[in-house]
PDB file of C-alpha atoms in Angstrom:
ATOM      1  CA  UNK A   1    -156.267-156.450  99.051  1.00 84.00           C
ATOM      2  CA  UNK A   2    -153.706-156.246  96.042  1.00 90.00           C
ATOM      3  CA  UNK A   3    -154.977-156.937  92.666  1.00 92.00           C
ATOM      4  CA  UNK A   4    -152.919-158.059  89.743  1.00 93.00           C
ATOM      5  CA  UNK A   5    -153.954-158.772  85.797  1.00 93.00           C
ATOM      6  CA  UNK A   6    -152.055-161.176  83.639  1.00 92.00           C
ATOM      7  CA  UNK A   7    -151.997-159.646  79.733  1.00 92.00           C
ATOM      8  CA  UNK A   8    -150.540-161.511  76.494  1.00 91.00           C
ATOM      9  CA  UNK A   9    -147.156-160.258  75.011  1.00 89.00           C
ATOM     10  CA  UNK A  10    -148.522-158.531  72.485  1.00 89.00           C
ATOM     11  CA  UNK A  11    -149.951-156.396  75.282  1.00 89.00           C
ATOM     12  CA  UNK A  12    -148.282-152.958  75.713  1.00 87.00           C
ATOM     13  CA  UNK A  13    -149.337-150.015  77.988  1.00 87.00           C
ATOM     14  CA  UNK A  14    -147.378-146.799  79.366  1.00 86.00           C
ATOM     15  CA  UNK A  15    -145.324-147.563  82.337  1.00 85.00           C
ATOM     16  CA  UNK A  16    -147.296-147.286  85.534  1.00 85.00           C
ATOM     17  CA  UNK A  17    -151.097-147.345  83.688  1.00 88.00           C
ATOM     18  CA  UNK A  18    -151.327-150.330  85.682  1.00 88.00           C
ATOM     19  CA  UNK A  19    -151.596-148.380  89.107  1.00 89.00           C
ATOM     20  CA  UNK A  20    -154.109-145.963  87.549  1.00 87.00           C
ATOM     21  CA  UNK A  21    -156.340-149.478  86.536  1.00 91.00           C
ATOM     22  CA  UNK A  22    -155.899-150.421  90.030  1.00 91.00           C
ATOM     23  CA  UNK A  23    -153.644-153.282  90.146  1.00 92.00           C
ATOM     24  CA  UNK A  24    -150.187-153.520  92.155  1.00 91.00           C
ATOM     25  CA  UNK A  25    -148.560-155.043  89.451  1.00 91.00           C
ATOM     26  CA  UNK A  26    -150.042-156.433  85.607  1.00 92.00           C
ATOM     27  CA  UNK A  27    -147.473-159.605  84.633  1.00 92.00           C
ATOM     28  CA  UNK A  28    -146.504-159.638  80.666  1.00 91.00           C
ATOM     29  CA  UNK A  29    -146.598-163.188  79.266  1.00 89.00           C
ATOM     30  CA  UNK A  30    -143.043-163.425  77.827  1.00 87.00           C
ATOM     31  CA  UNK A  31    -141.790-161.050  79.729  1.00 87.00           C
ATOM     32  CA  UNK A  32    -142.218-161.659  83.567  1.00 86.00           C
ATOM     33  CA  UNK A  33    -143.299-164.992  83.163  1.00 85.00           C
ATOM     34  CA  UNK A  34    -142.943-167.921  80.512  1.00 86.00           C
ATOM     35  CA  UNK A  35    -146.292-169.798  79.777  1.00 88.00           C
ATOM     36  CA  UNK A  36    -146.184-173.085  78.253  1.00 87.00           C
ATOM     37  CA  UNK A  37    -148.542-173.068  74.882  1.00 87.00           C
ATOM     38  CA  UNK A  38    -150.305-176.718  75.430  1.00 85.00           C
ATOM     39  CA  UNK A  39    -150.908-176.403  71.501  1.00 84.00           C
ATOM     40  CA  UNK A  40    -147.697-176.337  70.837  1.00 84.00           C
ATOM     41  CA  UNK A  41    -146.970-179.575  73.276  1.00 82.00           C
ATOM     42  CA  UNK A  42    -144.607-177.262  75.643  1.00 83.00           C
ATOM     43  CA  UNK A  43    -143.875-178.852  78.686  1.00 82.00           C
ATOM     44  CA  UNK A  44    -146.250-177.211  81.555  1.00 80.00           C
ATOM     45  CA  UNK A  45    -144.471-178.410  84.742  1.00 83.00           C
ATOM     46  CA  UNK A  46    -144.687-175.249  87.049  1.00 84.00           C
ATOM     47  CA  UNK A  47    -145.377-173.061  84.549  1.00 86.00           C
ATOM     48  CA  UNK A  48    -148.955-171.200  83.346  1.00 89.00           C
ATOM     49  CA  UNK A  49    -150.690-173.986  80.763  1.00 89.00           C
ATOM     50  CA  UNK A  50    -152.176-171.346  77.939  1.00 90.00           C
ATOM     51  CA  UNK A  51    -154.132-173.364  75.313  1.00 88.00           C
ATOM     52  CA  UNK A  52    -157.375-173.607  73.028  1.00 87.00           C
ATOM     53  CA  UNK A  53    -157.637-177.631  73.615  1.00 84.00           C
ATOM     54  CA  UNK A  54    -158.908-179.640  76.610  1.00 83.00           C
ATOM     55  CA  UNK A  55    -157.320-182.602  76.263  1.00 85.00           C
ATOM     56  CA  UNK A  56    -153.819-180.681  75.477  1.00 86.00           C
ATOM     57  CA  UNK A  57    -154.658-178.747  78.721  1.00 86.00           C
ATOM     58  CA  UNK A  58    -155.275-182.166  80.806  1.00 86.00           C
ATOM     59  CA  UNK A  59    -152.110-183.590  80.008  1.00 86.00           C
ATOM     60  CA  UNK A  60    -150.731-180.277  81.669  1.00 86.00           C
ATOM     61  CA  UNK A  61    -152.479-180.261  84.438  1.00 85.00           C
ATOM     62  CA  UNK A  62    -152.135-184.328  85.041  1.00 86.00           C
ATOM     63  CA  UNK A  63    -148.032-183.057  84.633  1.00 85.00           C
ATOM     64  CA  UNK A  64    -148.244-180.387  87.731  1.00 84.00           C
ATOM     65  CA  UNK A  65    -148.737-176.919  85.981  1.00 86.00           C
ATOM     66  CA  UNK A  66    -148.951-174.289  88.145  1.00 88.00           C
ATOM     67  CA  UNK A  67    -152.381-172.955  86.363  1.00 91.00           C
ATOM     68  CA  UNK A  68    -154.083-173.287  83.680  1.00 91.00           C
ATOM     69  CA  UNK A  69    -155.683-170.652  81.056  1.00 92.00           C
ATOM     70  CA  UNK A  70    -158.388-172.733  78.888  1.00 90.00           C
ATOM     71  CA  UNK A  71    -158.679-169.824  75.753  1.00 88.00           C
ATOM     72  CA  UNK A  72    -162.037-172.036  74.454  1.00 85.00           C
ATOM     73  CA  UNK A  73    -163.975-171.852  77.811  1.00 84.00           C
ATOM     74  CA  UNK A  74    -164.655-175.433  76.870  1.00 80.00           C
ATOM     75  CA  UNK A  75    -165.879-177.475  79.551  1.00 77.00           C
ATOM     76  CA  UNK A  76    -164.402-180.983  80.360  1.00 81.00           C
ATOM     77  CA  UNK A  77    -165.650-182.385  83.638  1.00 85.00           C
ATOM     78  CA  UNK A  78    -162.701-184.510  83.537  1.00 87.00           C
ATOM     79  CA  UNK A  79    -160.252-181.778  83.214  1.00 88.00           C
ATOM     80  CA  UNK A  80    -161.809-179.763  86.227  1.00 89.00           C
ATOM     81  CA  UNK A  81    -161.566-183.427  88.409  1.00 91.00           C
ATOM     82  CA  UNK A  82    -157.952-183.642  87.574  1.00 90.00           C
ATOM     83  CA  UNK A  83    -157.391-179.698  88.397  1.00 90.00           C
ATOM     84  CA  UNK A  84    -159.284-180.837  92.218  1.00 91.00           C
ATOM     85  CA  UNK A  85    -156.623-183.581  92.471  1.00 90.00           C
ATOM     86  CA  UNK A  86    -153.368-181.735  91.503  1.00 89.00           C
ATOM     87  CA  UNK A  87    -154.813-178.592  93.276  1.00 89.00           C
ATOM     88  CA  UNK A  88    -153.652-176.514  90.125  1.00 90.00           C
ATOM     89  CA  UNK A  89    -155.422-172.796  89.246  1.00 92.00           C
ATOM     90  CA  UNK A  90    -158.273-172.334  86.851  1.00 93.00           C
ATOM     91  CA  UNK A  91    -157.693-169.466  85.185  1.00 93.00           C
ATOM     92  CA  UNK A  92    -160.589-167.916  83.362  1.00 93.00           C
ATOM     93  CA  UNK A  93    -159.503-165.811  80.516  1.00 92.00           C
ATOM     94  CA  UNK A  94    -162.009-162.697  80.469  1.00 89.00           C
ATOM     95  CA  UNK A  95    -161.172-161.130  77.471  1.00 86.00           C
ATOM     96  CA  UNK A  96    -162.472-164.105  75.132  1.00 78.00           C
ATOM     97  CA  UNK A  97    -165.723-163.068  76.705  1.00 75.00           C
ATOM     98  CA  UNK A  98    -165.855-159.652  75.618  1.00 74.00           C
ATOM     99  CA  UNK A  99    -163.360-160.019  72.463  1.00 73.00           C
ATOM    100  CA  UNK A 100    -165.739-162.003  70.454  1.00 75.00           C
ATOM    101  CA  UNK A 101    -166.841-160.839  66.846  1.00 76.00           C
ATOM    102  CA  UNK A 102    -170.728-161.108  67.495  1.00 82.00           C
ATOM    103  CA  UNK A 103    -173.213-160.860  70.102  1.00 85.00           C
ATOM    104  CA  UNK A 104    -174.086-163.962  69.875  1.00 88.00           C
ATOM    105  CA  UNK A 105    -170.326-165.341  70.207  1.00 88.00           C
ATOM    106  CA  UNK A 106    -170.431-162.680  73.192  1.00 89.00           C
ATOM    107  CA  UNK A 107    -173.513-164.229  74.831  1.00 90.00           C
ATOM    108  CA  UNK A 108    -172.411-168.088  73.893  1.00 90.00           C
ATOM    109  CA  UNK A 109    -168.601-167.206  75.267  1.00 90.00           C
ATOM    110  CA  UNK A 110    -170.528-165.888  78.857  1.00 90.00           C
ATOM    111  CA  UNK A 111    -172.697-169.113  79.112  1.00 92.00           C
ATOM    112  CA  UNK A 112    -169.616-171.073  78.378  1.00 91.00           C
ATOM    113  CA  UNK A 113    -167.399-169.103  81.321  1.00 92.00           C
ATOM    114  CA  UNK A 114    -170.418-169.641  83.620  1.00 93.00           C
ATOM    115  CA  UNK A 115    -170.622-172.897  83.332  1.00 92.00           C
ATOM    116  CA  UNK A 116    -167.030-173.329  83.725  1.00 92.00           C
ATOM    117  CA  UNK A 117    -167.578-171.122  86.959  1.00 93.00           C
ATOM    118  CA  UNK A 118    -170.065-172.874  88.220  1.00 93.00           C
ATOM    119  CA  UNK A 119    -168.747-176.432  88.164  1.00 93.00           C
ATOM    120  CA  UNK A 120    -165.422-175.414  89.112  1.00 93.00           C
ATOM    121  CA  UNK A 121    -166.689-174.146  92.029  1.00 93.00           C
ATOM    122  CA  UNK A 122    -168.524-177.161  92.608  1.00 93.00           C
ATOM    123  CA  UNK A 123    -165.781-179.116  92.638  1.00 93.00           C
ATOM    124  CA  UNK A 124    -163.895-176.928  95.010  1.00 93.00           C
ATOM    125  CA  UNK A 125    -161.106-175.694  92.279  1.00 93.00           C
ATOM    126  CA  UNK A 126    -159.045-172.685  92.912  1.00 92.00           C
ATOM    127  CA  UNK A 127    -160.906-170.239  90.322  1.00 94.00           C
ATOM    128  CA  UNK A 128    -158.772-167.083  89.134  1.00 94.00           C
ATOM    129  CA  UNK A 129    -159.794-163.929  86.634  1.00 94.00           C
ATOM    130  CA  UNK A 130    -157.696-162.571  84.205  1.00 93.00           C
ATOM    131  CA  UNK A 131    -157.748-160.366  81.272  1.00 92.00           C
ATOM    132  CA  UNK A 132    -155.485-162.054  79.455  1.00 91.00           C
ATOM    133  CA  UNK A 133    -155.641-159.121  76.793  1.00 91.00           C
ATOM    134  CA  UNK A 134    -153.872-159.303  73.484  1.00 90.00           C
ATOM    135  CA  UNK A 135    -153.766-155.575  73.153  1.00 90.00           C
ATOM    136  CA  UNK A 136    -153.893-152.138  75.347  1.00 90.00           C
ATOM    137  CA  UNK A 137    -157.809-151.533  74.176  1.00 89.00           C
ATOM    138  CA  UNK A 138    -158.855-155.135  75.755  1.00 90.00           C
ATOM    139  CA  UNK A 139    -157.431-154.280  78.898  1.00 91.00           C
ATOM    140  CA  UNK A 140    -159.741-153.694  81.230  1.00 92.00           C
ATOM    141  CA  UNK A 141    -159.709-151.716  85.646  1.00 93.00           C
ATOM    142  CA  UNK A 142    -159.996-153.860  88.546  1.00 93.00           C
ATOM    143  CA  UNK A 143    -163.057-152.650  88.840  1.00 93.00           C
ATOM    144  CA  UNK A 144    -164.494-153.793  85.556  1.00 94.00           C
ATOM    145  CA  UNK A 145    -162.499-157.065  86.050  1.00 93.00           C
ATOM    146  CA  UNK A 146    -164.501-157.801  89.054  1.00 94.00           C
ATOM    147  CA  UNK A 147    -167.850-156.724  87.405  1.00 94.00           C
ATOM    148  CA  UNK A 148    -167.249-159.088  84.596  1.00 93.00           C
ATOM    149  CA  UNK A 149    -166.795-161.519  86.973  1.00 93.00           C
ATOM    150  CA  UNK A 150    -170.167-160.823  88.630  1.00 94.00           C
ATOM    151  CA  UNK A 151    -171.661-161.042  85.498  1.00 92.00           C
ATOM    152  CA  UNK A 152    -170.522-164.636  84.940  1.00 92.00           C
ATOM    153  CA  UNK A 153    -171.680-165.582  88.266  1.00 93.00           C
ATOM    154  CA  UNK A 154    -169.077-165.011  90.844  1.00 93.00           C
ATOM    155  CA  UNK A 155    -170.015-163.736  94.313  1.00 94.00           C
ATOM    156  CA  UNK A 156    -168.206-160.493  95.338  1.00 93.00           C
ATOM    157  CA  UNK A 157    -165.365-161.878  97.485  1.00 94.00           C
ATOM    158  CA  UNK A 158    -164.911-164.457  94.878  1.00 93.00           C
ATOM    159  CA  UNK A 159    -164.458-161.919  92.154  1.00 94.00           C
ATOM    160  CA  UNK A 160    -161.403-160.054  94.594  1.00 94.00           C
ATOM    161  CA  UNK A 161    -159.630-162.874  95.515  1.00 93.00           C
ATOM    162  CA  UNK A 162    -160.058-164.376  91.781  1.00 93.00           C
ATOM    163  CA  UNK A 163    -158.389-160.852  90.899  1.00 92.00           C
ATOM    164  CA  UNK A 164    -155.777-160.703  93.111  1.00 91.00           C
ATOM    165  CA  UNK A 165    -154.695-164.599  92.377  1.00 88.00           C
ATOM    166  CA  UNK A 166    -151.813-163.768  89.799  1.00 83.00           C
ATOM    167  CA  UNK A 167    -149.929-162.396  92.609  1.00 83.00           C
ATOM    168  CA  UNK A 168    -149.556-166.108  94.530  1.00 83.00           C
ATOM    169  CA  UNK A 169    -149.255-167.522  91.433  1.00 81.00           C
ATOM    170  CA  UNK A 170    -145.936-165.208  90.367  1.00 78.00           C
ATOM    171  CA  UNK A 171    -144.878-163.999  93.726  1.00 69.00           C
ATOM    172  CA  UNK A 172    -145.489-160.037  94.835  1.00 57.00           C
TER     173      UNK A 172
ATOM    174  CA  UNK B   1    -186.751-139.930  97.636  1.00 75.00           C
ATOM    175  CA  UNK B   2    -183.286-138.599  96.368  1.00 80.00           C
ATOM    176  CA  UNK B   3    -181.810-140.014  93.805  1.00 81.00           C
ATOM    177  CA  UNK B   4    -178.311-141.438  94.928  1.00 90.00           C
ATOM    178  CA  UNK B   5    -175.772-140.717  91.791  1.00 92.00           C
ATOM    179  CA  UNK B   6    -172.298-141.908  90.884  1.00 94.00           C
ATOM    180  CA  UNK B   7    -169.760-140.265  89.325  1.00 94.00           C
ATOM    181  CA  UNK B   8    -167.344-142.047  87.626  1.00 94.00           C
ATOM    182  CA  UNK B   9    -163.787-141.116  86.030  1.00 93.00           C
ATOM    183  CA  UNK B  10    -163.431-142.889  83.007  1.00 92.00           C
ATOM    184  CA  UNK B  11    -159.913-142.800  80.555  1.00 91.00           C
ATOM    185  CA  UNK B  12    -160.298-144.097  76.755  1.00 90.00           C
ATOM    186  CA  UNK B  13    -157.603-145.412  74.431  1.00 88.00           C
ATOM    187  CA  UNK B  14    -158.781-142.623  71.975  1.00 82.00           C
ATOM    188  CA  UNK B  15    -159.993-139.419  72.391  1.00 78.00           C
ATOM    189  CA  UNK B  16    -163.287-138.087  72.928  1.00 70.00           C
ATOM    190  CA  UNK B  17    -163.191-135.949  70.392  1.00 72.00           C
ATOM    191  CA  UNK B  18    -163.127-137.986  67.784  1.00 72.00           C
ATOM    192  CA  UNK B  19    -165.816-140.410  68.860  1.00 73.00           C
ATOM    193  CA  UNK B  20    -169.259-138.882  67.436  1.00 78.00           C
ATOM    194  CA  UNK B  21    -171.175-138.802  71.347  1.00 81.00           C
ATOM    195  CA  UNK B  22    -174.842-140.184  69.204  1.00 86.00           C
ATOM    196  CA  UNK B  23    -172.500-143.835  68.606  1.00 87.00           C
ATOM    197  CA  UNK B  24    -170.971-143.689  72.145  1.00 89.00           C
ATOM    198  CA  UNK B  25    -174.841-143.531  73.196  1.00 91.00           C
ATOM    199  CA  UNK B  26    -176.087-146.276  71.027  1.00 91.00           C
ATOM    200  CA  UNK B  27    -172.616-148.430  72.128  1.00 91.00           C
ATOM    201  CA  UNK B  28    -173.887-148.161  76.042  1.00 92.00           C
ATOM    202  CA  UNK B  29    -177.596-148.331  75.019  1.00 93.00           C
ATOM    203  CA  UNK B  30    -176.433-151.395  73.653  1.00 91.00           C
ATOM    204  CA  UNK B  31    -174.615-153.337  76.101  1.00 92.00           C
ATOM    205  CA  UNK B  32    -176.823-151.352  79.078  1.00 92.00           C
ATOM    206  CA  UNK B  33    -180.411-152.159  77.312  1.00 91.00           C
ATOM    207  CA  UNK B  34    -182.999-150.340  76.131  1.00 87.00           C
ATOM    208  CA  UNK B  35    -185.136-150.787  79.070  1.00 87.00           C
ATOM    209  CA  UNK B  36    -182.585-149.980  81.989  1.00 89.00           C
ATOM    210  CA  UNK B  37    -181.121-147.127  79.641  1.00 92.00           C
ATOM    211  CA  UNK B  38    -183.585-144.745  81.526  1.00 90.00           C
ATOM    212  CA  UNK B  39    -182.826-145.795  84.607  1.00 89.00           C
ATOM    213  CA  UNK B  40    -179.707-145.710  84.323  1.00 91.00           C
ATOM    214  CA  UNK B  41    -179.181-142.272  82.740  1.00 92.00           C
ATOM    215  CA  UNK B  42    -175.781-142.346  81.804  1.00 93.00           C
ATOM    216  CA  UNK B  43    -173.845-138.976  80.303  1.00 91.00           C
ATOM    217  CA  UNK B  44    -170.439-137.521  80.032  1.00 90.00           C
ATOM    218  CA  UNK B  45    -170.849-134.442  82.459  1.00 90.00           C
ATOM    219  CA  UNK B  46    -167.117-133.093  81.948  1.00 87.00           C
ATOM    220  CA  UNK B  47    -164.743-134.313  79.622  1.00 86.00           C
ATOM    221  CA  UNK B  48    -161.198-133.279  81.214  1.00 84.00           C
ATOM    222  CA  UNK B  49    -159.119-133.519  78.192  1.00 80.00           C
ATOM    223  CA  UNK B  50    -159.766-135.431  75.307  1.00 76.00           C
ATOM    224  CA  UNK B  51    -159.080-138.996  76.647  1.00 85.00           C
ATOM    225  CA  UNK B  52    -160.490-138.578  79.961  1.00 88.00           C
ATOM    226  CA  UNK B  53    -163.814-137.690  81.056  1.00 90.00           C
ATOM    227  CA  UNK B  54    -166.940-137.691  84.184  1.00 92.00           C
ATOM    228  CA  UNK B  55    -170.053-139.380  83.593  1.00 93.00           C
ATOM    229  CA  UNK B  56    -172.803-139.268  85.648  1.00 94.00           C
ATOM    230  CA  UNK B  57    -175.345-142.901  86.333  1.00 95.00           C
ATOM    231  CA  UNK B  58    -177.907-142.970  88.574  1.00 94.00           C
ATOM    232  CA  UNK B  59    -176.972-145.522  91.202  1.00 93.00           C
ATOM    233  CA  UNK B  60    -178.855-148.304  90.039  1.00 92.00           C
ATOM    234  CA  UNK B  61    -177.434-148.404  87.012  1.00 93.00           C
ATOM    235  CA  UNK B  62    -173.797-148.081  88.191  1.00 94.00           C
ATOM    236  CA  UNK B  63    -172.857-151.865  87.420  1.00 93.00           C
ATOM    237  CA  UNK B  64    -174.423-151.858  84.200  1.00 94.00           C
ATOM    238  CA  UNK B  65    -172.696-149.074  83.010  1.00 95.00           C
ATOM    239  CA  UNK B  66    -169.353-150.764  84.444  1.00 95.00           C
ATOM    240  CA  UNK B  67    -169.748-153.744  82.354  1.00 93.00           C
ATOM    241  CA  UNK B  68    -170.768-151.721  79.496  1.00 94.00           C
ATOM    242  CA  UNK B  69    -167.733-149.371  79.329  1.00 93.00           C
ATOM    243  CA  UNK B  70    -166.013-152.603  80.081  1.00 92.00           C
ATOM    244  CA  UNK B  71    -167.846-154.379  76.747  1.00 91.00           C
ATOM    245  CA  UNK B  72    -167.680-151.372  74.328  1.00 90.00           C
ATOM    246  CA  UNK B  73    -164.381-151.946  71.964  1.00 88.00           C
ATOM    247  CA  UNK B  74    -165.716-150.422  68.798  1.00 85.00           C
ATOM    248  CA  UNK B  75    -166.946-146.801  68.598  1.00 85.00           C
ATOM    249  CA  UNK B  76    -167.736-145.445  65.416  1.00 81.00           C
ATOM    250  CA  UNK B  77    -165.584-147.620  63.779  1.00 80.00           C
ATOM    251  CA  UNK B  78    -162.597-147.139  65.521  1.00 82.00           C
ATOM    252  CA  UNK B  79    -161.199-149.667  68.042  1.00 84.00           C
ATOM    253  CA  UNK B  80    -160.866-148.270  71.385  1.00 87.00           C
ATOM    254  CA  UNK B  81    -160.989-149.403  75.551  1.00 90.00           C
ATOM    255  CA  UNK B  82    -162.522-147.711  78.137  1.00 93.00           C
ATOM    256  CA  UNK B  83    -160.586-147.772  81.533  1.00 93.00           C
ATOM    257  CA  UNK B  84    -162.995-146.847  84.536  1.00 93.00           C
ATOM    258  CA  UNK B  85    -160.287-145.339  86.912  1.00 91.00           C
ATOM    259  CA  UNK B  86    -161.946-144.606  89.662  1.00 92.00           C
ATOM    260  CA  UNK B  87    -166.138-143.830  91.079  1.00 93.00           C
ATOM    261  CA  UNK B  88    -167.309-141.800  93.592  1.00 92.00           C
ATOM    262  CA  UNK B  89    -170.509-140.235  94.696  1.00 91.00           C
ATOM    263  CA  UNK B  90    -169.109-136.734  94.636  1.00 88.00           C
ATOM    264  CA  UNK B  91    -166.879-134.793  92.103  1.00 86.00           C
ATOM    265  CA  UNK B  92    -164.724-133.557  95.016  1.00 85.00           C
ATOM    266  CA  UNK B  93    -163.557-136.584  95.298  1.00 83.00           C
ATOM    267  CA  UNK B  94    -162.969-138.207  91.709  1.00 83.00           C
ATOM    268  CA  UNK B  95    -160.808-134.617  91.731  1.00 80.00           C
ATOM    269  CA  UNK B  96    -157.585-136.276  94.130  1.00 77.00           C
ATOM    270  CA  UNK B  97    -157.731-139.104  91.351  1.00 74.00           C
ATOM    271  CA  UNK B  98    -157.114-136.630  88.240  1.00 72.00           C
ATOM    272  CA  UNK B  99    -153.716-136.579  87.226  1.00 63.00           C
ATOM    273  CA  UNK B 100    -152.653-140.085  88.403  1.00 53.00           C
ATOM    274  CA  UNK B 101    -150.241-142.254  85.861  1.00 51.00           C
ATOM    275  CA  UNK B 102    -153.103-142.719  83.214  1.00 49.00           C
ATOM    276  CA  UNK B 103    -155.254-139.422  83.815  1.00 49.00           C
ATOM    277  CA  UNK B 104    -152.576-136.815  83.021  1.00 48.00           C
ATOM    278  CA  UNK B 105    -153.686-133.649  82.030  1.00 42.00           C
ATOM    279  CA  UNK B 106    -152.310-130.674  80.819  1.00 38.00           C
ATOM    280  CA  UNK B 107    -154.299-127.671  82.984  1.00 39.00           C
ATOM    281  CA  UNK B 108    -155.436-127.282  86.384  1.00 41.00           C
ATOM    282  CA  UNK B 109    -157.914-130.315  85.891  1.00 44.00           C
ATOM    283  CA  UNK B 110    -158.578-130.797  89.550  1.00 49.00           C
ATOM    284  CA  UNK B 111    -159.243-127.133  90.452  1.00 53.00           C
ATOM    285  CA  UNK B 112    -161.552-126.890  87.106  1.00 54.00           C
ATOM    286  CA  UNK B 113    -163.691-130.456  88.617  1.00 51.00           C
ATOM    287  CA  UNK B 114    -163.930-128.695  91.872  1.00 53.00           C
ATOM    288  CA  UNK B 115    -165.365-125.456  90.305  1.00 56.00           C
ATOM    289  CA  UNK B 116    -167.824-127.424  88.281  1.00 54.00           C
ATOM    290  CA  UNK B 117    -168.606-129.504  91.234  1.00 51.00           C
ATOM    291  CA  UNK B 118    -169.376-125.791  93.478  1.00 55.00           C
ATOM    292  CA  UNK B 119    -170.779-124.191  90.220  1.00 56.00           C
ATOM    293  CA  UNK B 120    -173.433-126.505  90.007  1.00 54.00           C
ATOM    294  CA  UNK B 121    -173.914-127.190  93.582  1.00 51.00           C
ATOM    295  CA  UNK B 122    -172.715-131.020  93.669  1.00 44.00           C
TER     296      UNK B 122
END
């Protein structure tokens, strides 16, 4: 199984670090894909939805986005129902889990990515992992990637395939 | 009955060196726990130049020190990521992985983890 990581532009690594974390291929925002930045009111269709607000994110996924990348972890039963119907990607963003300024904003950010987890799956949605890092130090292996994803509730074979799910999204 | 180790290669955005090894202990002892710091046992049994190193966990605490090193951004201070390359349960073989994109070194790293590994009967 190939595993891929999706990181922010701001992201920059040597060339070919990416094999030595373990993934076939780590797509730059900006650079191997455009994302549409729902805060901004970009147009989503086919494209990765990034954004902090539900509601923004919604609209989106209600206008056939490809995935989407909620950066709140915020929890909108309505927007998971509408991500069931339009069969678009949940993609949850791993570094806001372990970027947060606190322990406590660590441990609130994990219950809020569980729960997220947990109903998606529920509802039968397409659930993918990504760093989404902002900078080389918040980039994380594949292993790690799919122990973070343990830790948030994810079986083992969900944590793999959730790993390797940027590579259907953005072709191999 | 033995107890089953892991050794795991392990690559940091900064080097080794200048991390004080007390606050990288208190950063895993952190994130690991107080009470499964014992059982995991978790220390740096070969550092192979200054931004990559070997540590040792027992096998029960394996994840938890995965997560951890996966956790820790902030060492004394300083902002830094560590990359968990690759695990194994002998040194032999986190030797082939030495030297991939990532874990370049500038002596004859392998042949040095392989000596350690027959020096001290692993």
């Amino acid at each position: 199984m190939d595993y891929y990581d999706i990181v922010m532009d701001s992201c920059s690594f040597p060339s070919g670090f990416e094999h030595a974390l373990g993934f076939k291929r780590v797509f730059v925002s900006g650079r191997d894909f455009e994302p549409a930045n729902t805060d901004k009111g970009e147009d989503a269709k086919g494209r990765l939805a990034i954004g902090h607000s539900s509601k923004n994110l919604l609209h989106a996924a209600r206008r056939f986005a490809v995935a989407v990348v909620p950066m709140n972890l915020g929890l909108d039963r309505a927007f998971i129902e509408t991500l069931r119907e339009n069969s678009t990607i949940l993609i949850i963003p791993l570094s806001v889990t372990y970027g947060a300024s606190s322990d406590f904003a660590l441990s609130t950010n994990m219950h809020l990515a569980s729960k997220m987890l947990a109903y998606a799956n529920k509802r039968k949605v397409r659930v993918g992992f990504a760093t989404m890092a902002r900078s080389f130090e918040h980039m994380e292996s594949y292993m790690q990637l799919i122990e973070l994803a343990k830790l948030i509730g994810a079986s083992e074979d969900e944590a793999r395939q959730g790993i390797s799910l940027a590579g259907d999204l953005f072709g191999k | 009955m033995k107890t089953k180790f892991r050794y795991v290669l392990v690559r940091s955005t900064t080097s080794l060196g200048t991390i004080d090894e007390h606050e990288f202990s208190k950063g895993l002892m952190h994130y690991i726990g107080a009470t499964n710091y014992f059982k995991a046992n978790p220390r740096v049994v070969k550092n192979i130049d200054g931004n990559s190193f070997i540590m040792k966990v027992s096998l029960s605490g394996y994840s938890a020190l995965i997560v951890a090193l996966a956790l820790m951004k902030h060492v004394s201070g300083k902002e830094c990521g560590f990359f968990t390359i690759y695990a194994s349960g002998t040194l032999k073989a986190l030797g082939k992985h030495i030297g991939t994109p990532g874990t370049e070194t500038h002596s004859k790293s392998s042949n040095d983890v392989d000596n350690f590994a027959n020096n001290n009967n692993i």
